[in-house]
Short mmCIF file of C-alpha atoms in Angstrom, two decimals:
data_model
loop_
_atom_site.label_atom_id
_atom_site.label_comp_id
_atom_site.label_asym_id
_atom_site.label_seq_id
_atom_site.Cartn_x
_atom_site.Cartn_y
_atom_site.Cartn_z
CA MET E 1 0.00 0.00 0.00
CA LYS E 2 2.84 2.34 0.95
CA LYS E 3 4.54 1.42 -2.31
CA LEU E 4 1.40 2.24 -4.29
CA PHE E 5 1.15 5.58 -2.50
CA ARG E 6 4.74 6.47 -3.36
CA TYR E 7 4.11 5.42 -6.94
CA CYS E 8 1.05 7.66 -7.23
CA LEU E 9 2.90 10.52 -5.56
CA PHE E 10 5.71 10.24 -8.07
CA VAL E 11 3.36 10.19 -11.06
CA ALA E 12 1.38 13.11 -9.62
CA SER E 13 4.53 15.19 -9.24
CA LEU E 14 5.51 14.44 -12.84
CA ILE E 15 2.08 15.66 -13.97
CA LEU E 16 2.48 18.73 -11.78
CA ILE E 17 5.84 19.60 -13.34
CA TRP E 18 4.30 19.20 -16.78
CA GLU E 19 1.39 21.43 -15.86
CA CYS E 20 3.72 24.12 -14.46
CA LEU E 21 5.77 24.12 -17.64
CA ALA E 22 2.65 24.29 -19.81
CA ARG E 23 1.23 27.22 -17.85
CA SER E 24 4.51 29.11 -17.58
CA GLY E 25 4.03 30.43 -21.09
CA MET E 26 7.55 29.47 -22.07
CA TYR E 27 6.28 27.32 -24.90
CA PRO E 28 3.40 27.92 -27.29
CA GLU E 29 0.28 26.02 -26.35
CA TYR E 30 0.01 24.22 -29.67
CA LEU E 31 3.37 22.56 -28.99
CA PHE E 32 3.09 22.03 -25.24
CA PRO E 33 -0.56 21.50 -24.32
CA SER E 34 -1.70 21.50 -20.70
CA THR E 35 -2.45 18.21 -18.95
CA GLY E 36 -6.12 19.12 -18.81
CA LYS E 37 -6.27 19.43 -22.58
CA ILE E 38 -4.46 16.13 -23.05
CA PHE E 39 -6.85 14.30 -20.70
CA TYR E 40 -9.82 16.00 -22.33
CA THR E 41 -8.67 14.88 -25.79
CA PHE E 42 -7.96 11.44 -24.41
CA ILE E 43 -11.51 11.08 -23.13
CA GLN E 44 -13.09 12.61 -26.20
CA ASP E 45 -10.95 10.57 -28.55
CA SER E 46 -11.16 7.43 -26.42
CA SER E 47 -13.25 5.35 -28.80
CA GLU E 48 -10.74 5.79 -31.61
CA ILE E 49 -7.74 5.50 -29.28
CA LEU E 50 -9.03 2.22 -27.84
CA LEU E 51 -9.79 0.87 -31.28
CA ARG E 52 -6.26 1.71 -32.45
CA ALA E 53 -4.81 0.29 -29.26
CA ARG E 54 -6.68 -2.97 -29.76
CA TYR E 55 -5.49 -3.12 -33.32
CA SER E 56 -1.87 -2.55 -32.27
CA LEU E 57 -2.07 -5.05 -29.42
CA THR E 58 -3.32 -7.74 -31.77
CA LEU E 59 -0.29 -7.19 -34.00
CA ILE E 60 2.03 -7.12 -30.97
CA PHE E 61 0.72 -10.41 -29.58
CA LEU E 62 0.90 -12.10 -32.97
CA GLY E 63 4.48 -10.91 -33.49
CA LEU E 64 5.70 -11.35 -29.94
CA GLY E 65 3.94 -14.71 -29.60
CA SER E 66 5.65 -16.15 -32.67
CA ALA E 67 8.96 -14.63 -31.53
CA VAL E 68 8.63 -16.39 -28.14
CA VAL E 69 7.87 -19.74 -29.77
CA GLY E 70 10.75 -19.30 -32.19
CA ALA E 71 13.14 -18.19 -29.45
CA VAL E 72 12.31 -21.16 -27.19
CA ILE E 73 12.85 -23.58 -30.08
CA LEU E 74 16.12 -21.97 -31.20
CA ALA E 75 17.48 -21.54 -27.68
CA GLY E 76 16.50 -25.11 -26.83
CA ALA E 77 18.19 -26.42 -29.96
CA SER E 78 21.27 -24.32 -29.20
CA ILE E 79 21.61 -25.78 -25.74
CA SER E 80 21.26 -29.33 -27.10
CA SER E 81 23.64 -29.09 -30.04
CA LYS E 82 26.94 -27.31 -30.35
CA MET E 83 26.52 -26.93 -34.09
CA VAL E 84 23.14 -25.23 -33.77
CA SER E 85 24.52 -23.07 -30.99
CA GLU E 86 27.34 -21.83 -33.21
CA ALA E 87 24.95 -21.14 -36.08
CA VAL E 88 22.49 -19.27 -33.85
CA THR E 89 25.26 -17.25 -32.19
CA THR E 90 26.61 -16.20 -35.58
CA LEU E 91 23.14 -15.38 -36.83
CA MET E 92 22.52 -13.34 -33.71
CA ALA E 93 25.73 -11.37 -34.23
CA ILE E 94 24.53 -10.50 -37.74
CA MET E 95 20.86 -9.86 -37.01
CA HIS E 96 20.73 -8.41 -33.51
CA PRO E 97 22.27 -5.01 -34.37
CA LEU E 98 19.88 -4.59 -37.32
CA PRO E 99 16.94 -2.36 -36.38
CA GLY E 100 13.76 -4.14 -37.38
CA ILE E 101 12.48 -1.02 -39.09
CA ALA E 102 15.50 -1.05 -41.43
CA LEU E 103 14.19 -4.30 -42.84
CA PHE E 104 10.66 -3.01 -43.26
CA PRO E 105 11.07 -1.95 -46.92
CA ILE E 106 12.22 -5.47 -47.74
CA ALA E 107 9.37 -6.95 -45.73
CA LEU E 108 6.94 -4.80 -47.70
CA LEU E 109 8.40 -6.04 -50.97
CA TRP E 110 8.39 -9.66 -49.89
CA PHE E 111 5.12 -9.89 -48.01
CA GLY E 112 3.08 -7.11 -49.58
CA ILE E 113 1.11 -4.30 -48.02
CA GLY E 114 -0.97 -5.04 -44.95
CA ASN E 115 -0.37 -6.39 -41.50
CA LYS E 116 1.87 -9.25 -42.48
CA PRO E 117 5.09 -7.24 -42.88
CA ILE E 118 4.40 -5.40 -39.60
CA VAL E 119 3.89 -8.62 -37.67
CA ILE E 120 7.04 -10.06 -39.23
CA ILE E 121 9.09 -7.01 -38.31
CA ILE E 122 7.73 -7.14 -34.75
CA ALA E 123 8.67 -10.82 -34.51
CA PHE E 124 12.11 -10.11 -35.96
CA SER E 125 12.77 -7.25 -33.55
CA ALA E 126 11.73 -9.25 -30.48
CA LEU E 127 13.29 -12.56 -31.51
CA TRP E 128 16.97 -11.74 -30.97
CA PRO E 129 16.83 -10.27 -27.47
CA LEU E 130 14.53 -13.16 -26.54
CA ILE E 131 16.96 -15.79 -27.84
CA ALA E 132 19.92 -14.06 -26.21
CA ASN E 133 18.22 -14.00 -22.81
CA ILE E 134 16.63 -17.44 -22.95
CA TYR E 135 19.83 -19.09 -24.15
CA ASN E 136 21.84 -17.29 -21.49
CA GLY E 137 19.32 -18.45 -18.88
CA LEU E 138 19.43 -22.07 -20.04
CA ARG E 139 23.22 -22.01 -19.91
CA SER E 140 23.35 -20.68 -16.37
CA VAL E 141 21.21 -23.42 -14.81
CA PRO E 142 23.03 -24.73 -11.70
CA VAL E 143 24.95 -27.85 -12.71
CA THR E 144 23.71 -29.76 -9.65
CA GLN E 145 20.07 -29.17 -10.60
CA LEU E 146 20.77 -30.23 -14.15
CA GLU E 147 22.47 -33.42 -12.97
CA ALA E 148 19.72 -34.05 -10.44
CA GLY E 149 17.31 -33.93 -13.36
CA LYS E 150 19.44 -36.40 -15.33
CA ILE E 151 19.66 -38.72 -12.34
CA LEU E 152 15.86 -38.66 -12.11
CA GLY E 153 15.80 -39.99 -15.66
CA LEU E 154 15.13 -36.80 -17.62
CA SER E 155 16.82 -36.09 -20.92
CA GLY E 156 16.36 -34.10 -24.11
CA SER E 157 13.33 -31.86 -24.34
CA ARG E 158 11.90 -33.16 -21.05
CA LEU E 159 15.04 -31.99 -19.27
CA ILE E 160 14.76 -28.62 -20.99
CA PHE E 161 11.10 -28.08 -20.14
CA SER E 162 11.05 -29.61 -16.66
CA VAL E 163 14.35 -28.34 -15.29
CA MET E 164 16.12 -25.85 -17.49
CA ILE E 165 13.23 -23.54 -18.34
CA PRO E 166 11.95 -23.16 -14.75
CA ALA E 167 15.51 -22.57 -13.62
CA ALA E 168 16.06 -20.03 -16.39
CA LEU E 169 12.86 -18.14 -15.66
CA PRO E 170 14.54 -14.97 -14.28
CA ASN E 171 16.37 -14.58 -17.61
CA ILE E 172 13.31 -15.55 -19.62
CA ILE E 173 11.25 -12.83 -17.93
CA THR E 174 14.00 -10.30 -18.66
CA GLY E 175 13.91 -11.46 -22.27
CA LEU E 176 10.14 -10.95 -22.39
CA ARG E 177 10.56 -7.43 -21.02
CA VAL E 178 13.13 -6.50 -23.65
CA GLY E 179 11.19 -8.30 -26.38
CA TRP E 180 7.99 -6.47 -25.44
CA ALA E 181 9.74 -3.10 -25.62
CA ARG E 182 11.35 -3.95 -28.95
CA ALA E 183 8.03 -5.11 -30.33
CA TRP E 184 6.38 -1.79 -29.50
CA GLN E 185 9.25 0.17 -30.94
CA ALA E 186 9.04 -1.80 -34.17
CA LEU E 187 5.26 -1.51 -34.39
CA VAL E 188 5.02 2.23 -33.82
CA ALA E 189 7.96 2.94 -36.10
CA ALA E 190 6.57 0.79 -38.89
CA GLU E 191 3.11 2.37 -38.69
CA MET E 192 4.51 5.85 -38.51
CA VAL E 193 6.89 5.54 -41.41
CA PHE E 194 4.77 3.49 -43.72
CA GLY E 195 1.30 4.41 -42.60
CA ALA E 196 -1.58 2.03 -42.49
CA SER E 197 -3.34 0.01 -45.06
CA GLY E 198 -6.90 0.73 -46.12
CA GLY E 199 -7.80 3.17 -43.36
CA GLU E 200 -7.05 0.62 -40.69
CA GLY E 201 -4.08 1.18 -38.46
CA GLY E 202 -2.76 1.13 -34.95
CA LEU E 203 -1.39 3.63 -32.51
CA GLY E 204 1.60 4.56 -34.65
CA TRP E 205 -0.78 5.54 -37.40
CA LEU E 206 -2.87 7.52 -34.92
CA LEU E 207 0.20 9.48 -33.74
CA TYR E 208 1.17 10.15 -37.30
CA LYS E 209 -2.31 11.36 -38.27
CA ARG E 210 -2.61 13.65 -35.24
CA ARG E 211 0.79 15.20 -35.88
CA PHE E 212 -0.08 15.70 -39.51
CA MET E 213 -3.22 17.61 -38.50
CA MET E 214 -1.23 19.59 -35.89
CA GLN E 215 -3.42 18.13 -33.11
CA THR E 216 -0.68 18.06 -30.49
CA PRO E 217 -2.99 17.05 -27.59
CA GLY E 218 -4.07 14.11 -29.73
CA VAL E 219 -0.42 13.08 -30.18
CA PHE E 220 0.06 13.14 -26.42
CA ALA E 221 -3.19 11.28 -25.88
CA GLY E 222 -1.80 8.56 -28.16
CA LEU E 223 1.45 8.50 -26.20
CA LEU E 224 -0.56 8.30 -22.98
CA ILE E 225 -2.29 5.09 -24.03
CA ILE E 226 1.07 3.54 -24.98
CA ILE E 227 2.35 4.45 -21.51
CA ILE E 228 -0.78 3.04 -19.86
CA ILE E 229 -0.49 -0.23 -21.78
CA GLY E 230 3.19 -0.41 -20.76
CA ILE E 231 2.31 0.15 -17.10
CA ILE E 232 -0.41 -2.52 -17.20
CA MET E 233 1.98 -4.98 -18.83
CA GLU E 234 4.72 -4.28 -16.30
CA ASN E 235 2.72 -3.96 -13.09
CA ALA E 236 -0.21 -6.23 -13.71
CA ILE E 237 1.07 -8.99 -15.96
CA LEU E 238 4.85 -9.28 -15.57
CA ALA E 239 4.78 -8.43 -11.86
CA THR E 240 2.11 -11.09 -11.28
CA VAL E 241 4.11 -13.65 -13.19
CA GLU E 242 7.17 -12.76 -11.11
CA ASN E 243 5.27 -12.88 -7.83
CA GLN E 244 3.87 -16.28 -8.68
CA THR E 245 7.22 -17.69 -9.78
CA ILE E 246 10.72 -16.39 -9.18
CA ARG E 247 9.82 -14.17 -6.21
CA LYS E 248 7.84 -16.98 -4.61
CA TRP E 249 10.75 -19.39 -5.06
CA LYS E 250 13.32 -16.73 -4.15
CA THR E 251 15.42 -17.64 -7.17
CA THR E 252 15.95 -13.93 -7.68
CA ILE E 253 16.87 -11.08 -5.36
CA ASP E 254 13.99 -8.71 -4.60
CA MET R 1 24.30 -62.00 0.10
CA ASP R 2 24.18 -61.45 -3.63
CA ILE R 3 26.49 -59.16 -5.49
CA LEU R 4 24.52 -56.12 -6.60
CA LEU R 5 27.08 -53.87 -8.16
CA GLU R 6 30.12 -54.99 -10.03
CA ILE R 7 32.80 -52.64 -11.30
CA LYS R 8 35.28 -54.23 -13.66
CA ASN R 9 38.53 -52.67 -14.93
CA LEU R 10 37.03 -49.20 -14.76
CA SER R 11 39.27 -46.47 -16.17
CA LYS R 12 38.54 -42.85 -16.86
CA ILE R 13 40.97 -40.72 -18.81
CA TYR R 14 40.40 -37.04 -19.49
CA LYS R 15 42.04 -36.04 -22.73
CA THR R 16 43.47 -32.53 -22.69
CA PRO R 17 45.60 -30.95 -25.43
CA LYS R 18 48.74 -31.10 -23.30
CA LYS R 19 48.48 -34.54 -21.78
CA ASP R 20 45.98 -37.16 -20.74
CA ILE R 21 44.86 -37.07 -17.14
CA VAL R 22 44.15 -40.46 -15.65
CA ALA R 23 41.35 -39.99 -13.12
CA LEU R 24 40.61 -43.69 -12.62
CA ASN R 25 43.01 -46.47 -13.40
CA ASP R 26 41.67 -50.00 -13.65
CA ILE R 27 39.30 -50.01 -10.68
CA ASN R 28 37.68 -53.24 -9.57
CA LEU R 29 35.04 -53.39 -6.87
CA GLN R 30 32.14 -55.60 -5.94
CA VAL R 31 29.37 -54.35 -3.74
CA LYS R 32 26.91 -56.72 -2.12
CA GLU R 33 23.30 -55.94 -1.41
CA LYS R 34 22.65 -53.89 1.73
CA GLU R 35 26.29 -52.94 2.03
CA PHE R 36 27.40 -49.48 3.05
CA VAL R 37 30.66 -48.66 1.31
CA THR R 38 32.52 -45.42 1.86
CA VAL R 39 35.06 -44.21 -0.66
CA ILE R 40 37.73 -42.08 0.95
CA GLY R 41 40.71 -40.21 -0.40
CA PRO R 42 42.24 -36.76 -0.76
CA SER R 43 40.89 -34.18 -3.21
CA GLY R 44 41.56 -35.08 -6.82
CA CYS R 45 42.04 -38.79 -6.19
CA GLY R 46 39.17 -39.68 -8.49
CA LYS R 47 36.62 -40.68 -5.87
CA SER R 48 33.95 -38.33 -7.19
CA THR R 49 34.66 -39.39 -10.77
CA PHE R 50 34.23 -42.98 -9.65
CA LEU R 51 30.80 -42.23 -8.21
CA ARG R 52 29.78 -40.18 -11.24
CA CYS R 53 30.72 -43.08 -13.51
CA ILE R 54 28.42 -45.38 -11.54
CA ALA R 55 25.67 -42.75 -11.72
CA GLY R 56 26.08 -42.56 -15.49
CA LEU R 57 26.99 -38.89 -15.44
CA GLU R 58 30.48 -39.70 -16.78
CA LYS R 59 31.27 -42.24 -19.47
CA PRO R 60 34.00 -44.70 -18.51
CA SER R 61 36.97 -44.76 -20.87
CA LYS R 62 37.44 -48.46 -20.25
CA GLY R 63 35.76 -51.18 -18.27
CA GLU R 64 32.18 -51.72 -17.24
CA ILE R 65 29.70 -51.26 -14.45
CA ARG R 66 27.10 -53.92 -13.87
CA ILE R 67 24.02 -53.85 -11.68
CA ASN R 68 22.49 -57.27 -11.15
CA GLY R 69 24.48 -58.34 -14.18
CA THR R 70 23.23 -55.65 -16.56
CA CYS R 71 25.70 -53.16 -17.90
CA VAL R 72 24.82 -49.52 -17.19
CA LYS R 73 25.78 -46.64 -19.41
CA TYR R 74 23.30 -43.86 -18.70
CA PRO R 75 21.76 -42.31 -15.60
CA GLY R 76 18.83 -44.28 -14.28
CA ARG R 77 16.51 -44.37 -11.34
CA ASP R 78 18.08 -47.58 -10.08
CA ARG R 79 21.07 -45.46 -9.05
CA MET R 80 20.01 -42.29 -7.30
CA MET R 81 22.58 -39.70 -6.34
CA VAL R 82 22.72 -37.16 -3.53
CA PHE R 83 25.10 -34.30 -4.29
CA GLN R 84 27.21 -32.13 -2.05
CA GLY R 85 25.67 -28.88 -3.28
CA LEU R 86 22.81 -27.36 -1.32
CA ASP R 87 21.11 -26.37 -4.58
CA GLN R 88 20.17 -29.83 -5.80
CA LEU R 89 16.47 -29.51 -4.95
CA PHE R 90 14.30 -27.80 -7.55
CA PRO R 91 13.60 -24.35 -6.08
CA TRP R 92 10.34 -24.01 -8.04
CA LEU R 93 8.78 -27.02 -6.35
CA THR R 94 7.71 -27.38 -2.74
CA VAL R 95 9.46 -29.99 -0.61
CA LEU R 96 6.56 -32.38 -1.20
CA ASP R 97 6.52 -31.80 -4.96
CA ASN R 98 10.28 -32.28 -5.09
CA ILE R 99 9.50 -35.85 -4.05
CA THR R 100 6.20 -36.46 -5.84
CA TYR R 101 7.69 -35.31 -9.14
CA PRO R 102 10.30 -38.11 -9.31
CA LEU R 103 7.59 -40.53 -8.16
CA LYS R 104 5.50 -39.47 -11.13
CA LEU R 105 8.49 -39.98 -13.44
CA ALA R 106 9.09 -43.40 -11.91
CA LYS R 107 5.37 -44.21 -12.29
CA ARG R 108 5.10 -45.01 -8.60
CA GLY R 109 1.73 -44.48 -7.03
CA LYS R 110 -1.52 -44.68 -8.99
CA ASN R 111 -2.60 -41.07 -8.50
CA LYS R 112 -1.66 -37.77 -6.93
CA ALA R 113 -3.03 -38.70 -3.52
CA GLU R 114 -1.10 -41.94 -3.44
CA ARG R 115 2.12 -40.24 -4.49
CA LYS R 116 1.58 -37.66 -1.79
CA GLU R 117 1.23 -40.47 0.71
CA ILE R 118 4.49 -42.09 -0.42
CA ALA R 119 6.26 -38.72 -0.33
CA ASN R 120 5.04 -38.09 3.19
CA TYR R 121 6.30 -41.51 4.27
CA PHE R 122 9.80 -40.65 3.06
CA LEU R 123 9.65 -37.18 4.60
CA LYS R 124 8.84 -38.87 7.89
CA LEU R 125 11.78 -41.21 7.37
CA VAL R 126 14.10 -38.19 7.35
CA SER R 127 12.15 -36.57 10.22
CA LEU R 128 10.76 -33.78 8.10
CA GLU R 129 7.06 -34.54 8.40
CA GLY R 130 5.11 -31.30 8.19
CA ALA R 131 7.73 -29.53 6.07
CA GLY R 132 6.14 -30.59 2.79
CA HIS R 133 4.55 -27.23 2.01
CA LEU R 134 7.82 -25.29 2.32
CA TYR R 135 9.93 -24.15 -0.59
CA PRO R 136 13.64 -25.11 -0.64
CA TYR R 137 14.78 -21.56 0.17
CA GLN R 138 12.96 -21.84 3.50
CA LEU R 139 15.04 -24.84 4.58
CA SER R 140 18.36 -24.97 6.37
CA GLY R 141 21.31 -26.73 4.74
CA GLY R 142 20.79 -29.90 6.77
CA MET R 143 17.08 -29.99 5.96
CA LYS R 144 17.82 -29.57 2.26
CA GLN R 145 20.16 -32.55 2.32
CA ARG R 146 17.58 -34.62 4.18
CA VAL R 147 14.94 -33.79 1.54
CA ALA R 148 17.48 -34.76 -1.13
CA ILE R 149 17.96 -38.11 0.61
CA ALA R 150 14.20 -38.58 0.86
CA ARG R 151 13.80 -37.73 -2.82
CA ALA R 152 16.51 -40.20 -3.79
CA LEU R 153 15.06 -43.00 -1.67
CA SER R 154 11.46 -42.41 -2.72
CA VAL R 155 11.93 -44.00 -6.14
CA CYS R 156 13.39 -47.13 -4.48
CA PRO R 157 16.82 -47.19 -6.08
CA LYS R 158 19.01 -50.26 -5.93
CA VAL R 159 21.99 -48.14 -4.99
CA LEU R 160 22.14 -44.80 -3.26
CA LEU R 161 25.18 -42.81 -4.38
CA MET R 162 26.25 -40.02 -2.07
CA ASP R 163 28.91 -37.53 -3.10
CA GLU R 164 30.09 -35.80 0.08
CA PRO R 165 26.48 -34.97 0.93
CA PHE R 166 27.38 -33.55 4.33
CA GLY R 167 30.47 -31.71 3.10
CA SER R 168 28.82 -28.28 3.13
CA LEU R 169 27.32 -28.64 6.61
CA ASP R 170 28.53 -27.59 10.05
CA ALA R 171 29.93 -30.23 12.40
CA LEU R 172 26.81 -30.52 14.59
CA THR R 173 24.39 -30.90 11.69
CA ARG R 174 26.78 -33.33 10.10
CA ASP R 175 26.84 -35.46 13.23
CA ASN R 176 23.07 -35.43 13.36
CA LEU R 177 22.70 -36.38 9.71
CA GLN R 178 25.18 -39.22 10.03
CA LYS R 179 23.02 -40.74 12.77
CA HIS R 180 20.00 -40.22 10.58
CA LEU R 181 21.61 -41.89 7.63
CA ILE R 182 22.56 -44.97 9.65
CA LYS R 183 18.98 -45.23 10.85
CA ILE R 184 17.63 -44.88 7.31
CA TRP R 185 20.10 -47.43 5.98
CA LYS R 186 19.11 -49.94 8.65
CA GLU R 187 15.40 -49.31 8.10
CA THR R 188 15.35 -49.43 4.32
CA GLY R 189 18.25 -51.80 3.71
CA VAL R 190 19.35 -49.77 0.70
CA THR R 191 22.87 -50.26 -0.64
CA ILE R 192 24.92 -47.11 -0.20
CA ILE R 193 28.15 -45.88 -1.76
CA PHE R 194 29.29 -42.80 0.07
CA VAL R 195 32.17 -40.56 -0.97
CA THR R 196 33.90 -38.56 1.74
CA HIS R 197 37.28 -37.17 2.73
CA ASN R 198 36.48 -37.35 6.41
CA ILE R 199 37.98 -40.44 8.07
CA GLU R 200 35.71 -40.26 11.11
CA GLU R 201 32.66 -40.11 8.86
CA ALA R 202 33.84 -43.17 6.95
CA VAL R 203 34.45 -45.19 10.11
CA ILE R 204 31.15 -44.14 11.70
CA LEU R 205 29.01 -44.95 8.68
CA SER R 206 30.20 -47.80 6.60
CA THR R 207 30.72 -51.54 6.58
CA ARG R 208 33.61 -51.24 4.14
CA ILE R 209 36.04 -48.43 3.43
CA ALA R 210 37.69 -48.16 0.02
CA VAL R 211 40.80 -46.02 0.32
CA PHE R 212 41.51 -44.22 -2.94
CA SER R 213 44.85 -42.95 -4.08
CA THR R 214 45.25 -41.08 -7.38
CA GLY R 215 42.92 -43.18 -9.44
CA VAL R 216 43.35 -46.59 -7.82
CA ILE R 217 41.85 -48.35 -4.83
CA LYS R 218 44.77 -48.67 -2.47
CA GLU R 219 43.07 -50.90 0.00
CA ILE R 220 39.61 -51.99 1.06
CA ILE R 221 39.15 -52.13 4.83
CA GLU R 222 36.38 -54.17 6.38
CA ASN R 223 34.68 -52.11 9.05
CA HIS R 224 32.53 -54.16 11.38
CA LEU R 225 32.61 -52.10 14.55
CA ILE R 226 29.55 -52.56 16.69
CA TRP R 227 26.80 -49.93 16.67
CA PRO R 228 26.55 -47.28 17.96
CA ARG R 229 30.05 -46.33 16.94
CA ILE R 230 31.61 -43.94 19.38
CA PRO R 231 34.78 -42.13 18.25
CA GLU R 232 36.32 -42.45 21.76
CA ASN R 233 36.26 -46.27 21.68
CA PRO R 234 39.72 -47.87 21.32
CA SER R 235 38.50 -50.07 18.45
CA PHE R 236 37.18 -46.99 16.66
CA VAL R 237 40.48 -45.19 17.18
CA ALA R 238 42.39 -48.20 15.86
CA GLN R 239 40.23 -48.28 12.74
CA TRP R 240 40.61 -44.54 12.30
CA GLU R 241 44.39 -44.81 12.54
CA LYS R 242 44.44 -47.61 10.02
CA VAL R 243 42.69 -45.46 7.44
CA TYR R 244 44.74 -42.44 8.44
CA SER R 245 48.06 -44.20 7.98
CA LEU R 246 46.99 -45.41 4.53
CA LEU R 247 46.10 -41.87 3.49
CA GLN R 248 49.13 -40.35 5.21
CA ASP R 249 51.48 -42.73 3.49
CA LYS R 250 50.19 -41.46 0.20
CA ILE R 251 50.56 -37.80 1.09
CA GLU R 252 54.17 -38.23 2.20
CA LYS R 253 55.10 -39.93 -1.01
CA LYS R 254 53.48 -37.12 -2.96
CA GLU R 255 55.55 -34.58 -1.08
CA ILE R 256 58.77 -36.21 -2.12
CA THR R 257 57.83 -36.41 -5.75
CA ASN R 258 56.08 -33.07 -6.00
CA PRO R 259 58.42 -30.85 -8.05
CA LEU R 260 56.81 -27.67 -6.76
CA ILE R 261 57.62 -28.48 -3.19
CA SER R 262 61.19 -29.56 -3.84
CA GLU R 263 61.67 -26.34 -5.76
CA ARG R 264 60.44 -24.34 -2.82
CA LYS R 265 62.90 -26.12 -0.59
CA VAL R 266 65.73 -25.12 -2.89
CA ASN R 267 64.56 -21.54 -2.76
CA LEU R 268 64.47 -21.55 1.00
CA ALA R 269 68.00 -22.93 1.17
CA PHE R 270 69.16 -20.18 -1.10
#
């Protein structure tokens, strides 16, 4: 409860600073709208904002979901075979520094206009940090636990899923955090740079449209929903997962 | 009694770019059912490698290991191992689930309730009844090792392999766990091979002591002192000294041949 109070206090003071700056007259209102105006636009625009948010989230979960599946398979194969591990490490060295958005033109050419290239770019952007973290986690499983698993008769994929993945969960959750952030970055960038298809589009498209029309409060309202989704993901979903797993088992330091 | 475990001409050689390291050199040992054998020796003498070969965690370079006549190559639930490390329990499972999970793998117990019952029986055997709901981080070192013993015994192995399981514990807990282990061994009649570097521990626990020396069994000492074994007893002391002299002998020889030490002596003289 105390923690929640501190959290709210911190957010409130950030809003207060913003409000002071907006009212100081240092910046023109059309560039630096007051918090009241942003919230007003947010409420008024909420039906469209929520629609765009839902649209974006669908793409994120499709992209991130396939990235997680791919990362678990590739990291699992890497831990089982030295040859795969070398191949994946080399591939990671090539691909990881590439910003997903840099590949978007190619994705458009290969997969056509629509959601497909966006989902693929999201998956691409999230895949590498996910693999890096999952693989690192699988490699740092305590040897005794691994051997205890072997002694109990586990091997191959059963050993990976029953012993290595639970033991690697702190790293896997870190990977999800990074992957989630990368996915959003890729999504918003892709929508902003290349627009939307057929009037449909997500939050990146919304931001772009609002800026184009010089509706600055609308731009901030769009940013606000991205922040809110981020907070929900972090504090409701990831925190719950952590509380139910690694914090409960004390396999990580609080 | 029948011979349960037979180790024939077991050798283990680690190949390194510079030279081959011989960890085990032509080891032969027969272990009868219900025996309690301790393997003792200084660090690096190959005693852990020996145990790990039996467990199937290391592949022998030469020779074979037979249980009831069948050759073993891989880990299996007929040979359960208790490690020295205090992190061998799965931290994501409760104490009870740490035992019911192997039971499930071993297909023991028809359903969850039955497995829970079996697990509770083994928890009681190690005097940890009522600790089933705890997570490993909530246990002390001694409790963790007792759960590990319960987990290993629960799947009814033919041999229980113990690799310095009390090595990370304080003297009092160690003493307590030794008594526990003797009780468990007498109650369950499981065959135990126990690696240690503590002479007192070896004499207290086992019926036979295999003294290791750089990859070979130097001597096997029968140890039939009456229970309870009290370290102050003259017969205990005699047995202790017998093992000690065998180990000491080895260390002295090493000192003479160790080039590092002779070098140091030269330096001192200078």
